[in-house]
Amino acid sequence: MDYNFREIEQKWQARWAERQTFKTREDASKPKFYVLDMFPYPSGAGLHVGHPLGYIASDIFSRYKRLKGFNVLHPMGYDAFGLPAEQYAIQTGQHPEVTTHRNVARYREQLDRIGFSYDWDREFRTCDPEYYKWTQWAFLQMFGCYYDNAKGKACPIEDLTAAFEAHGTEGIDAACSEPLTFTADQWKAFSEAEKSKVLMNYRIAYQGESSVNWCPALGTVLANDEVKDGLSVRGGHPVEQKKMTQWQLRVSAYAGRLLESLETLDWTDSLKEMQRNWIGRSAGCEVVFPVETEGKRTDVTIFTTRVDTIFGVTFMVLAPESDLTPLLTTPAQKAAVEEYLAYVKKKTERERIAETKTVTGVFSGSYGINPLTGEKVPVWISEYVLAGYGTGAIMAVPAHDSRDYVFAKKFGLEIRPIIEGCDVSESSFDAKEGKMCNSGFLNGMDVKEAIEAAKDYVEEKGLGHRKVNYRLRDAIFSRQRYWGEPFPIYYKNGIPTPLPLDKLPLTLPEVDEFKPTEDGQPPLARAKDWTYEGWPLETSTMPGFAGSSAYYLRYMDPHNDNALVSREADGYWRNVDLYIGGTEHATGHLIYSRFWNKFLFDLGYVCEDEPFRKLINQGMIQGRSNFVYRVVGTNRFVSLGLKDQYETQEIHVDINIVRNDKLDLEAFRAWRPEFKDAEFILENGEYICGWAVEKMSKSMFNVVNPDDICNNYGADTLRLYEMFLGPLEQSKPWDTKGIDGVNRFLKKVWRLFWDHDKFIVSDEAPTPAELKALHKLIAKEQEDIEHFSYNTTVSAFMIALNELQGCSKRAILEPFLILLSPFAPHIAEELWEQLGHSESIAYAAFPEYVAAYTAEDNATYPVAFNGKTRFTVDLPKTLSPAEVEAHVRGLEQTARYQGGMTIAKVIVVPGRMINIVLKK
RNA sequence: GCCCGAGUGGCGGAAUGGUAGACGCGCUGGACUCAAAAUCCUGUGUCCUUUAAAGACGUGUGGGUUCGAUUCCCACCUCGGGCACCA
């Protein structure tokens, strides 16, 4: 019998489904292990060979953990709301649900061929109303909560209103959009609308004004990645910055906790670093500078991390968008300032970022007073100060801040060094080192010392206070689009009011078109009767990350209609033990999920503070493109080795008509009409193509479809080969050339059991050498899988097979199949069954490793003289280093290699190496 | 500009202080075959040498630590990734 992978793979995929081999239940008798892939967005293009890389790795780990006796949760589903389906709908008029359904079916078909051990009973899509009910539910929870800084957690908004009733804002320490102050009496006197507005300032899900990319032509807000060079990516329409009221999530309230608990996670350092940068903690000081405008005094609070340099302040700068800008502009400067503001407003976010080299600004006419020195300094307005960070105002110290320096040079402002011996003639001195000078009481101190001393001083004198700022912004949560979760909010007398929980899910309404309305309303405004009890419902929808923020919780209990996840299921599965996915989600999904989870944790709905304990980022699989070289102006194509003799043009050629870089000439002529009469300049009778590693994409003709690999080599070969390609976390090119190696390996495995039509497995006792090969493999596989070094595990299989050549003994082959089964489950199941087992190999016991079989009695020591190996010697492993040394010193060869020198010392590395150090 | 990560045969890669190049691809020669495919066996870092033995060189470059460095330290070069007026 031959290794008929097609038959075997079909048979076992059907059988796993039929027998529900991978159905998972809570089982208190077993330790749990939750393995999760970042679920895919089902695009119209289907999967290419790069997509399943992470899925294969997680599947191997899942199967391995099952063999180790764990109860493994390994689910899959789809992130199905999103822009591409909607855009396609706008163009074709097809309902996004239809295209999404079609794409999901195609993905499922492709995934099924690879033989994953998912529990498909737990599958759901983020666009299923039964699921997005819980996305809406979570939103309402956030709407109903505020963040109490003193308690360090989210609390019901009722606690806050009770406090307002009792004593107004006195003693409240809550995360808010802007600080408010009122008394209990004032609160009681507020109208319903005013109260609602005040509470919005505190809610975790709130409506607030923020600056967004607005595209008038498309009538929608666009995300930053949908805008390029000030134009919309789709359509090329101009995009402007506009202040709009949007739903937002108060992620910033969690900045400190998101940063701190990074320490507890088993993620790569680079990923944690990316999140740290994104959260951007900076500890500094807020200081009040009184500013005089035409005799009027305004207190301006600035934020700085370098209070120590306050004696070097020679001017101040306001952000153009700051509320203070109009207040501090003198009549004399009014025209100039307004002109500048108009100029700034015209620029898009992109242009502002792109033109960081050009320095712009205008003088306000006002002067601030340095609270430490009493000195008067001019107040400028410049776009290099951001309204959204700190207080939107800074003190400028050009001698010790490079941005202030450039600004001072451009506008001829004073640069005053306050660190001894630094040279500021060419650039500022930003380093936090040196001794202070020209700085009053700070003189003579080291910079680090001075920072603390200055902070203490400012606080003592009541001039300011210590302050920690974060760069992390609140997440804008509404989109003017159709294909997303509707907000469970209606407007009663214009006041945003939550829908009652028993009205969830609020399902997406039908609309005649998926575009915004003519007057710029979101698509949901087209729906008939989009109201609740006669009041209008919110017409924007939630963004893509809403549905993916808590999906890992839903897999624990996917059919529960009473809760996102039951207490029991959550208590059993807790959180994800291993999460595999790409780095591109480092500052999106992986921040939002952590925030979402922490919020639910605060409310007691989940038992773990962090969602993903260990995270592995699989690398990208790039494409390997092939080229042909056309002699310029002709239809002649020259082979790679001869192309330098001609003037040529490089042309991408479909990799499906190239094998081992050799072009199939007939297929090439048939590929495109213009190549029908192509002529070739061959070398050694063949046309050799050039190649390059590029992104896998249709336009490069280098897309490899996993279905083709499954047809030609089988899913087991695909799985092994994807792992064999290189380290999981590294980006690497796909090259189908090498796949024959692993395919050959599987054929050889088959032949251990079958000699043509004869099943040849015997019950003979294995030899010590065979046992040793097996146990070496057991040890290696365990070590490598735990470290996600799958490529070396595949190598270890190949080495073991070479050592076990011709061994058809049951006592060896049974454990060998178990070891192989996570990697190549179909062939392992088939042969396992042929050995007489009726139960699936998936739940066999991982073979135990017997140390005795891997330990050699003798070690072969290389003997080196001054580091150069001269000969080897076989010695029992049991010898102590001293005994080995004595033996080696006594050898005849040792004397021969000494060459008149004397032995200074002998270094023995037990079991590895002997080095004899010689001296004259 | 700042912060990470990586540089090893023709190619993917292995070795984390102890015989560099495991394993696989490709290539060489051979067996089987009328022939091809498939399969099996052999060799395969570079240089010197007719060949072999033996030797020298060899992990981006230059230094250092060490009996011994791909591995640790310093500087530089190249590539990849992330952040970027965040006061």
Coordinates of C-alpha atoms (C1' of nucleotides) in Angstrom, one line a residue, chain A residues 274 282 304-305 384-386 389 394 403 471 724-725 727 730 741 744 748 751 791 795 798 805 907 909 912-913 915 917, chain B residues 3-4 11-15 18-19 22-27 38-41 55-56 67-68 82-87:
Chain A
M274 CA 6.0 48.9 21.8
S282 CA 6.3 60.7 31.6
T304 CA 7.6 69.9 32.1
T305 CA 9.8 66.9 32.9
Y384 CA 5.2 72.4 17.6
V385 CA 3.3 72.4 20.9
L386 CA 0.3 70.0 20.9
Y389 CA -0.7 66.6 25.4
I394 CA 5.1 74.8 27.7
R403 CA 12.9 71.8 19.7
R471 CA 0.6 59.7 25.8
F724 CA 10.6 23.5 9.0
L725 CA 11.0 26.7 7.1
P727 CA 12.1 29.9 13.5
Q730 CA 11.1 35.2 12.1
G741 CA 12.4 17.0 1.8
R744 CA 10.1 12.3 1.4
K748 CA 9.8 7.0 4.6
R751 CA 7.6 2.6 4.5
N791 CA 12.0 23.8 12.9
S795 CA 14.9 18.1 12.0
M798 CA 14.4 13.3 10.3
Q805 CA 16.1 3.0 9.2
I907 CA 40.7 21.9 31.3
V909 CA 34.5 20.0 30.4
R912 CA 32.3 17.6 26.1
M913 CA 35.9 18.6 25.7
N915 CA 41.9 21.3 26.4
V917 CA 47.3 24.3 27.8
Chain B
rC3 C1' 14.5 52.5 20.8
rC4 C1' 14.7 47.3 19.6
rC11 C1' 19.8 28.6 -0.6
rG12 C1' 16.4 27.9 4.2
rG13 C1' 18.8 27.4 8.6
rA14 C1' 21.6 24.6 13.3
rA15 C1' 24.9 25.3 17.3
rG18 C1' 33.7 23.7 24.3
rU19 C1' 35.2 19.5 17.3
rA22 C1' 23.1 19.7 12.4
rC23 C1' 18.6 18.9 9.3
rG24 C1' 16.7 20.0 4.6
rC25 C1' 17.0 22.0 -0.5
rG26 C1' 20.3 22.4 -4.6
rC27 C1' 24.3 20.3 -6.9
rA38 C1' 10.3 7.6 -8.3
rU39 C1' 13.6 5.3 -4.9
rC40 C1' 18.4 4.1 -2.7
rC41 C1' 23.7 4.9 -1.9
rG55 C1' 47.6 22.1 6.4
rA56 C1' 45.9 27.2 6.2
rC67 C1' 43.3 28.0 27.5
rG68 C1' 39.1 28.3 24.0
rG82 C1' 8.9 50.0 15.9
rC83 C1' 8.3 55.1 17.6
rA84 C1' 8.7 60.0 16.2
rC85 C1' 7.5 67.7 17.5
rC86 C1' 4.8 63.9 23.8
rA87 C1' 7.9 69.3 26.6

